[in-house]
Amino acid sequence: MKNFFVLFMKEMRESMRNGKWIWLPVVLIIIGISQPLTSYYMPQILEAAGNLPDGAVIDIPTPTGEEVLIGVMSQYGTIGTLLFVLATMGVISQERQNGSLMLVMVRPVSAFQYIASKFASQLVILLAALISSYVLAWYYTNLLFTSVSWTLMLGSLAVYSLWIVFIVAVTILVGTLLRNNGGIAGVSVLFLATVSLLTTLFPKYMEYSPGNIRAQASILLLEGEWVRSITNVVGTTVGLSVLCFLLAVVWFKRFERYDG
């Protein structure tokens, strides 16, 4: 446990030094609050853009607060996923390239402790950025649109956060298999995009897919209660995330034995 804590704190310090604690929350906050702001000011934006026929009237139905938050999660699902992968892709490969990994592993550190410290540290950073962005988006949504209760906001945030857990687990797993940052990012994004695409194309067979996390968080916002489908998707996502984590530990052990 002591070794894990030391490695975890090392990751936190490195994230502070490379600015991840700054640029990631800032970018996510911009993405989050842009949705309620653009939704509210869309008529003025279209009017200012011009090129409208004389006498044209812009009549855009005002979305509810729940619909605005669903739009915020949609933004996270596209741009946010790429950001999360980019933020996580180099946590192992950089230490391989600069040789610090061997310095760590000659100490009494197990593969489980090493991977767990990477996993936990990235989750803390990414979830902190997501929470700050989503809470601010919720604040502006309540300010400009119909109010959404804080319990529904927290519930949808908790459900959607599991997609971040899945992203981190997949990216770290790929990071134990590949050494190049570009390859890690490409394979991770391709895999996550494939999961989302298959979920869209084959909803009947991918009902419990992690790609349905955002849809289930949206259902929670619209229905106002926890339904069985949310439990099923949450269970699958957690299970697959744990599986990816354990596979990462197993593969890292093979890498360590091979290099030794």
Coordinates of N, CA and C in Angstrom, one line a residue, residues 77-254:
G77 N -18.8 13.5 -25.3 CA -18.7 12.2 -26.0 C -17.8 12.3 -27.3
T78 N -17.7 13.5 -27.9 CA -17.0 13.6 -29.1 C -15.6 14.2 -28.8
I79 N -15.6 15.5 -28.5 CA -14.3 16.2 -28.3 C -13.7 15.6 -27.0
G80 N -14.5 15.5 -26.0 CA -14.0 15.0 -24.7 C -13.3 13.7 -24.7
T81 N -13.8 12.7 -25.4 CA -13.2 11.4 -25.5 C -11.8 11.5 -26.0
L82 N -11.6 12.3 -27.1 CA -10.3 12.5 -27.7 C -9.4 13.1 -26.6
L83 N -9.8 14.1 -25.9 CA -9.0 14.8 -24.9 C -8.6 13.8 -23.8
F84 N -9.5 13.0 -23.4 CA -9.2 12.0 -22.3 C -8.2 11.0 -22.7
V85 N -8.3 10.6 -24.0 CA -7.3 9.6 -24.5 C -5.9 10.3 -24.6
L86 N -5.9 11.5 -25.1 CA -4.6 12.3 -25.3 C -4.0 12.5 -23.9
A87 N -4.8 12.8 -22.9 CA -4.3 13.0 -21.5 C -3.7 11.8 -20.9
T88 N -4.2 10.6 -21.3 CA -3.8 9.3 -20.7 C -2.7 8.5 -21.5
M89 N -2.6 8.8 -22.7 CA -1.9 7.9 -23.6 C -0.4 7.7 -23.3
G90 N 0.2 8.8 -22.7 CA 1.7 8.7 -22.4 C 2.1 8.3 -21.0
V91 N 1.2 7.9 -20.2 CA 1.5 7.6 -18.8 C 2.5 6.5 -18.6
I92 N 2.5 5.5 -19.5 CA 3.5 4.4 -19.4 C 4.6 4.6 -20.5
S93 N 4.2 5.0 -21.7 CA 5.2 5.0 -22.8 C 6.3 6.0 -22.5
Q94 N 5.9 7.2 -21.9 CA 7.0 8.2 -21.6 C 8.0 7.6 -20.7
E95 N 7.6 6.9 -19.7 CA 8.6 6.3 -18.8 C 9.4 5.2 -19.4
R96 N 8.8 4.5 -20.4 CA 9.6 3.5 -21.2 C 10.7 4.2 -22.0
Q97 N 10.3 5.3 -22.6 CA 11.2 6.0 -23.5 C 12.3 6.7 -22.8
N98 N 12.1 7.3 -21.6 CA 13.1 8.0 -20.9 C 13.9 7.2 -19.9
G99 N 13.5 5.9 -19.8 CA 14.2 4.9 -19.0 C 13.9 5.0 -17.5
S100 N 13.0 5.8 -17.1 CA 12.6 5.9 -15.7 C 11.8 4.7 -15.3
L101 N 11.2 4.0 -16.2 CA 10.4 2.8 -15.8 C 11.3 1.7 -15.2
M102 N 12.5 1.5 -15.8 CA 13.4 0.5 -15.2 C 13.8 0.9 -13.8
L103 N 14.0 2.2 -13.6 CA 14.4 2.6 -12.3 C 13.3 2.4 -11.2
V104 N 12.1 2.5 -11.7 CA 11.0 2.2 -10.8 C 10.9 0.7 -10.5
M105 N 11.0 -0.1 -11.5 CA 10.7 -1.5 -11.4 C 11.8 -2.3 -10.7
V106 N 13.0 -1.7 -10.6 CA 14.1 -2.4 -9.8 C 13.8 -2.3 -8.3
R107 N 12.9 -1.5 -7.9 CA 12.5 -1.4 -6.5 C 11.4 -2.4 -6.3
P108 N 11.1 -2.7 -5.0 CA 10.0 -3.7 -4.7 C 8.6 -3.2 -5.0
V109 N 8.4 -3.0 -6.3 CA 7.1 -2.5 -6.8 C 6.5 -3.6 -7.7
S110 N 5.3 -4.0 -7.4 CA 4.6 -5.0 -8.2 C 3.9 -4.3 -9.4
A111 N 3.7 -5.2 -10.4 CA 3.0 -4.7 -11.6 C 1.6 -4.1 -11.2
F112 N 0.9 -4.8 -10.3 CA -0.4 -4.3 -9.9 C -0.3 -2.9 -9.3
Q113 N 0.7 -2.7 -8.4 CA 0.8 -1.4 -7.8 C 1.1 -0.3 -8.8
Y114 N 2.0 -0.6 -9.8 CA 2.4 0.3 -10.8 C 1.2 0.7 -11.7
I115 N 0.5 -0.3 -12.2 CA -0.7 0.0 -13.1 C -1.8 0.7 -12.3
A116 N -2.0 0.3 -11.0 CA -3.1 0.9 -10.2 C -2.8 2.3 -9.9
S117 N -1.5 2.7 -9.7 CA -1.2 4.1 -9.5 C -1.4 4.9 -10.7
K118 N -1.1 4.4 -11.9 CA -1.4 5.1 -13.1 C -2.9 5.3 -13.3
F119 N -3.6 4.2 -13.1 CA -5.1 4.2 -13.3 C -5.7 5.2 -12.3
A120 N -5.4 5.1 -11.1 CA -6.0 6.0 -10.1 C -5.7 7.4 -10.3
S121 N -4.4 7.7 -10.6 CA -4.0 9.1 -10.8 C -4.7 9.8 -12.0
Q122 N -4.8 9.0 -13.1 CA -5.5 9.6 -14.3 C -7.0 9.7 -14.0
L123 N -7.6 8.8 -13.3 CA -9.0 9.0 -12.9 C -9.2 10.2 -12.1
V124 N -8.4 10.5 -11.1 CA -8.5 11.6 -10.3 C -8.5 12.9 -11.1
I125 N -7.5 13.0 -12.0 CA -7.4 14.2 -12.8 C -8.5 14.4 -13.8
L126 N -8.9 13.3 -14.5 CA -9.9 13.4 -15.5 C -11.3 13.7 -14.9
L127 N -11.6 13.0 -13.8 CA -12.9 13.2 -13.1 C -13.0 14.5 -12.5
A128 N -11.9 15.0 -11.9 CA -11.9 16.4 -11.4 C -12.2 17.4 -12.5
A129 N -11.6 17.2 -13.6 CA -11.9 18.1 -14.8 C -13.3 18.0 -15.2
L130 N -13.8 16.8 -15.3 CA -15.2 16.5 -15.7 C -16.2 17.1 -14.8
I131 N -16.0 16.9 -13.5 CA -16.9 17.4 -12.5 C -16.9 19.0 -12.5
S132 N -15.8 19.6 -12.6 CA -15.8 21.1 -12.6 C -16.5 21.6 -13.8
S133 N -16.3 21.0 -15.0 CA -17.0 21.4 -16.2 C -18.5 21.2 -16.1
Y134 N -18.9 20.0 -15.7 CA -20.3 19.6 -15.7 C -21.1 20.5 -14.7
V135 N -20.5 20.7 -13.5 CA -21.2 21.5 -12.5 C -21.3 23.0 -13.0
L136 N -20.3 23.5 -13.7 CA -20.5 24.9 -14.2 C -21.5 24.9 -15.3
A137 N -21.5 23.9 -16.2 CA -22.5 23.8 -17.2 C -23.9 23.7 -16.6
W138 N -24.1 23.0 -15.5 CA -25.4 22.9 -14.8 C -25.8 24.2 -14.2
Y139 N -24.8 24.9 -13.7 CA -25.1 26.3 -13.1 C -25.6 27.2 -14.2
Y140 N -25.0 27.3 -15.3 CA -25.4 28.2 -16.4 C -26.8 27.7 -17.0
T141 N -27.0 26.4 -17.0 CA -28.2 25.8 -17.5 C -29.4 26.3 -16.6
N142 N -29.2 26.2 -15.3 CA -30.2 26.6 -14.3 C -30.4 28.1 -14.4
L143 N -29.4 28.9 -14.8 CA -29.5 30.3 -14.9 C -30.2 30.8 -16.1
L144 N -30.1 30.0 -17.2 CA -30.6 30.4 -18.5 C -31.9 29.7 -18.9
F145 N -32.0 28.5 -18.4 CA -33.1 27.6 -18.8 C -33.9 27.1 -17.6
T146 N -34.7 26.1 -17.8 CA -35.5 25.5 -16.6 C -34.5 24.8 -15.7
S147 N -34.8 24.9 -14.4 CA -33.9 24.3 -13.4 C -33.9 22.8 -13.4
V148 N -32.7 22.3 -13.2 CA -32.5 20.8 -13.1 C -32.0 20.6 -11.6
S149 N -32.6 19.7 -10.9 CA -32.3 19.4 -9.5 C -30.9 18.9 -9.4
W150 N -30.2 19.2 -8.3 CA -28.8 18.8 -8.1 C -28.7 17.3 -8.0
T151 N -29.8 16.7 -7.5 CA -29.7 15.2 -7.4 C -29.7 14.5 -8.8
L152 N -30.5 15.1 -9.7 CA -30.4 14.5 -11.1 C -29.1 14.9 -11.8
M153 N -28.6 16.0 -11.5 CA -27.3 16.4 -12.1 C -26.2 15.5 -11.6
L154 N -26.2 15.2 -10.3 CA -25.2 14.3 -9.7 C -25.3 12.9 -10.2
G155 N -26.6 12.5 -10.3 CA -26.9 11.1 -10.8 C -26.4 10.9 -12.2
S156 N -26.7 11.9 -13.1 CA -26.2 11.7 -14.5 C -24.7 11.9 -14.6
L157 N -24.1 12.7 -13.7 CA -22.7 12.8 -13.7 C -22.0 11.5 -13.3
A158 N -22.6 10.9 -12.3 CA -22.0 9.6 -11.8 C -22.1 8.5 -12.8
V159 N -23.2 8.5 -13.6 CA -23.4 7.5 -14.6 C -22.4 7.8 -15.7
Y160 N -22.3 9.0 -16.2 CA -21.5 9.3 -17.3 C -20.0 9.2 -17.0
S161 N -19.7 9.4 -15.7 CA -18.3 9.2 -15.3 C -17.7 7.8 -15.5
L162 N -18.6 6.8 -15.6 CA -18.1 5.5 -15.9 C -17.5 5.4 -17.3
W163 N -18.0 6.2 -18.2 CA -17.4 6.3 -19.6 C -15.9 6.7 -19.5
I164 N -15.6 7.6 -18.6 CA -14.3 8.1 -18.3 C -13.4 6.9 -17.8
V165 N -14.0 6.2 -16.8 CA -13.3 5.0 -16.2 C -13.0 4.0 -17.3
F166 N -13.9 3.8 -18.2 CA -13.7 2.9 -19.3 C -12.6 3.4 -20.3
I167 N -12.6 4.7 -20.6 CA -11.6 5.2 -21.5 C -10.2 5.1 -20.9
V168 N -10.1 5.4 -19.6 CA -8.8 5.2 -18.9 C -8.3 3.8 -18.9
A169 N -9.2 2.9 -18.6 CA -8.9 1.5 -18.6 C -8.4 1.0 -20.0
V170 N -9.1 1.4 -21.0 CA -8.7 0.9 -22.4 C -7.4 1.6 -22.8
T171 N -7.2 2.8 -22.5 CA -6.0 3.5 -22.9 C -4.8 3.0 -22.2
I172 N -4.9 2.7 -20.9 CA -3.8 2.1 -20.2 C -3.5 0.7 -20.7
L173 N -4.5 0.0 -21.0 CA -4.3 -1.4 -21.5 C -3.5 -1.3 -22.8
V174 N -3.9 -0.4 -23.7 CA -3.2 -0.3 -25.0 C -1.8 0.2 -24.8
G175 N -1.7 1.1 -23.7 CA -0.3 1.6 -23.4 C 0.6 0.5 -22.9
T176 N 0.1 -0.6 -22.4 CA 1.0 -1.7 -22.0 C 1.4 -2.5 -23.2
L177 N 0.6 -2.4 -24.3 CA 0.9 -3.2 -25.5 C 1.8 -2.5 -26.5
L178 N 1.6 -1.1 -26.6 CA 2.4 -0.3 -27.6 C 3.3 0.6 -26.9
R179 N 4.3 1.1 -27.6 CA 5.3 2.0 -27.0 C 5.2 3.4 -27.6
N180 N 4.5 3.6 -28.7 CA 4.5 4.9 -29.4 C 3.2 5.6 -29.0
N181 N 3.3 6.9 -28.6 CA 2.1 7.6 -28.2 C 1.1 7.7 -29.3
G182 N 1.5 8.0 -30.5 CA 0.6 8.1 -31.6 C -0.2 6.8 -31.8
G183 N 0.5 5.6 -31.7 CA -0.1 4.3 -31.8 C -1.1 4.1 -30.7
I184 N -0.7 4.4 -29.5 CA -1.6 4.3 -28.4 C -2.9 5.1 -28.5
A185 N -2.7 6.4 -28.9 CA -3.9 7.2 -29.1 C -4.8 6.7 -30.3
G186 N -4.2 6.3 -31.4 CA -4.9 5.8 -32.5 C -5.7 4.6 -32.2
V187 N -5.1 3.6 -31.6 CA -5.8 2.3 -31.3 C -6.9 2.6 -30.3
S188 N -6.6 3.4 -29.3 CA -7.6 3.6 -28.2 C -8.8 4.3 -28.8
V189 N -8.6 5.4 -29.6 CA -9.7 6.1 -30.2 C -10.5 5.2 -31.2
L190 N -9.7 4.4 -31.9 CA -10.4 3.6 -32.9 C -11.3 2.5 -32.2
F191 N -10.8 2.0 -31.1 CA -11.5 1.0 -30.3 C -12.8 1.6 -29.7
L192 N -12.6 2.8 -29.1 CA -13.8 3.5 -28.5 C -14.8 3.9 -29.5
A193 N -14.3 4.4 -30.7 CA -15.2 4.8 -31.7 C -16.0 3.5 -32.3
T194 N -15.3 2.4 -32.4 CA -15.9 1.2 -32.9 C -17.0 0.7 -31.9
V195 N -16.7 0.8 -30.6 CA -17.7 0.4 -29.6 C -19.0 1.3 -29.7
S196 N -18.7 2.6 -29.9 CA -19.9 3.6 -30.0 C -20.6 3.3 -31.3
L197 N -19.9 3.1 -32.4 CA -20.5 2.8 -33.7 C -21.3 1.5 -33.7
L198 N -20.8 0.5 -33.2 CA -21.5 -0.8 -33.1 C -22.7 -0.7 -32.2
T199 N -22.6 0.1 -31.2 CA -23.8 0.4 -30.3 C -24.9 1.1 -31.0
T200 N -24.5 2.0 -31.9 CA -25.5 2.7 -32.7 C -26.1 1.8 -33.8
L201 N -25.3 1.0 -34.5 CA -25.7 0.2 -35.6 C -26.5 -1.0 -35.2
F202 N -26.2 -1.6 -34.0 CA -26.8 -2.8 -33.6 C -27.3 -2.7 -32.2
P203 N -28.3 -1.8 -32.0 CA -28.8 -1.5 -30.6 C -29.4 -2.8 -29.9
K204 N -29.9 -3.7 -30.7 CA -30.5 -4.9 -30.1 C -29.4 -5.8 -29.5
Y205 N -28.3 -5.9 -30.1 CA -27.2 -6.8 -29.6 C -26.2 -6.0 -28.7
M206 N -26.2 -4.7 -28.8 CA -25.3 -4.0 -27.9 C -26.0 -3.2 -26.9
E207 N -27.1 -3.8 -26.4 CA -28.0 -3.1 -25.4 C -27.2 -2.7 -24.1
Y208 N -26.3 -3.6 -23.7 CA -25.5 -3.4 -22.5 C -24.2 -2.8 -22.7
S209 N -23.9 -2.3 -23.9 CA -22.6 -1.8 -24.3 C -22.2 -0.5 -23.5
P210 N -20.9 -0.3 -23.2 CA -20.5 0.9 -22.6 C -20.8 2.1 -23.4
G211 N -21.0 1.9 -24.8 CA -21.4 3.0 -25.6 C -22.7 3.6 -25.3
N212 N -23.5 2.9 -24.5 CA -24.8 3.4 -24.1 C -24.8 4.2 -22.8
I213 N -23.6 4.4 -22.3 CA -23.6 5.2 -21.0 C -24.2 6.5 -21.1
R214 N -23.9 7.3 -22.2 CA -24.4 8.6 -22.3 C -25.9 8.6 -22.5
A215 N -26.4 7.6 -23.2 CA -27.9 7.4 -23.4 C -28.6 7.2 -22.1
Q216 N -27.9 6.3 -21.2 CA -28.5 6.0 -19.9 C -28.5 7.2 -19.0
A217 N -27.4 8.0 -19.1 CA -27.4 9.2 -18.3 C -28.5 10.2 -18.7
S218 N -28.7 10.2 -20.0 CA -29.8 11.1 -20.6 C -31.2 10.6 -20.1
I219 N -31.4 9.3 -20.1 CA -32.6 8.7 -19.6 C -32.9 9.1 -18.1
L220 N -31.8 9.1 -17.3 CA -31.9 9.5 -15.9 C -32.3 10.9 -15.8
L221 N -31.8 11.8 -16.6 CA -32.2 13.2 -16.6 C -33.7 13.4 -17.0
L222 N -34.1 12.7 -18.1 CA -35.4 12.9 -18.6 C -36.5 12.2 -17.8
E223 N -36.2 10.9 -17.3 CA -37.2 10.2 -16.6 C -37.2 10.6 -15.1
G224 N -36.1 11.1 -14.6 CA -36.0 11.5 -13.2 C -35.9 10.4 -12.2
E225 N -35.6 9.2 -12.7 CA -35.5 8.0 -11.8 C -34.5 7.0 -12.4
W226 N -34.0 6.2 -11.6 CA -33.1 5.1 -12.0 C -33.9 3.9 -12.5
V227 N -33.6 3.5 -13.8 CA -34.3 2.4 -14.4 C -33.4 1.2 -14.5
R228 N -34.0 0.1 -14.9 CA -33.2 -1.2 -14.9 C -32.1 -1.1 -16.0
S229 N -32.4 -0.5 -17.1 CA -31.4 -0.4 -18.2 C -30.2 0.3 -17.8
I230 N -30.3 1.3 -16.9 CA -29.1 2.0 -16.4 C -28.2 1.0 -15.6
T231 N -28.8 0.2 -14.7 CA -28.1 -0.8 -13.9 C -27.4 -1.7 -14.8
N232 N -28.0 -2.2 -15.9 CA -27.4 -3.2 -16.8 C -26.2 -2.6 -17.5
V233 N -26.3 -1.4 -18.0 CA -25.2 -0.8 -18.7 C -24.0 -0.4 -17.7
V234 N -24.4 0.1 -16.6 CA -23.4 0.4 -15.6 C -22.6 -0.9 -15.2
G235 N -23.3 -2.0 -15.0 CA -22.7 -3.2 -14.6 C -21.7 -3.7 -15.7
T236 N -22.1 -3.6 -16.9 CA -21.2 -4.0 -18.0 C -20.0 -3.2 -18.1
T237 N -20.2 -1.8 -18.0 CA -19.1 -0.9 -18.1 C -18.1 -1.1 -17.0
V238 N -18.6 -1.3 -15.8 CA -17.7 -1.5 -14.7 C -16.9 -2.8 -14.9
G239 N -17.6 -3.9 -15.3 CA -17.0 -5.2 -15.5 C -15.9 -5.1 -16.6
L240 N -16.2 -4.5 -17.7 CA -15.2 -4.4 -18.8 C -14.0 -3.5 -18.4
S241 N -14.3 -2.5 -17.6 CA -13.2 -1.6 -17.1 C -12.3 -2.4 -16.2
V242 N -12.8 -3.2 -15.3 CA -12.0 -4.1 -14.4 C -11.2 -5.1 -15.3
L243 N -11.9 -5.7 -16.3 CA -11.2 -6.6 -17.1 C -10.0 -6.0 -17.8
C244 N -10.2 -4.8 -18.4 CA -9.1 -4.1 -19.1 C -8.0 -3.8 -18.1
F245 N -8.3 -3.4 -16.9 CA -7.3 -3.1 -15.9 C -6.5 -4.4 -15.6
L246 N -7.2 -5.5 -15.3 CA -6.5 -6.8 -15.0 C -5.6 -7.2 -16.2
L247 N -6.1 -7.1 -17.4 CA -5.3 -7.5 -18.6 C -4.1 -6.6 -18.7
A248 N -4.2 -5.3 -18.3 CA -3.1 -4.4 -18.4 C -2.0 -4.9 -17.4
V249 N -2.4 -5.3 -16.2 CA -1.5 -5.8 -15.2 C -0.8 -7.1 -15.7
V250 N -1.6 -8.0 -16.3 CA -1.0 -9.2 -16.8 C 0.0 -9.0 -17.9
W251 N -0.4 -8.1 -18.8 CA 0.6 -7.8 -19.9 C 1.8 -7.1 -19.5
F252 N 1.6 -6.2 -18.5 CA 2.8 -5.5 -18.0 C 3.7 -6.4 -17.3
K253 N 3.2 -7.4 -16.6 CA 4.1 -8.4 -16.0 C 4.9 -9.1 -17.1
R254 N 4.3 -9.5 -18.2 CA 5.0 -10.1 -19.3 C 6.1 -9.2 -19.8

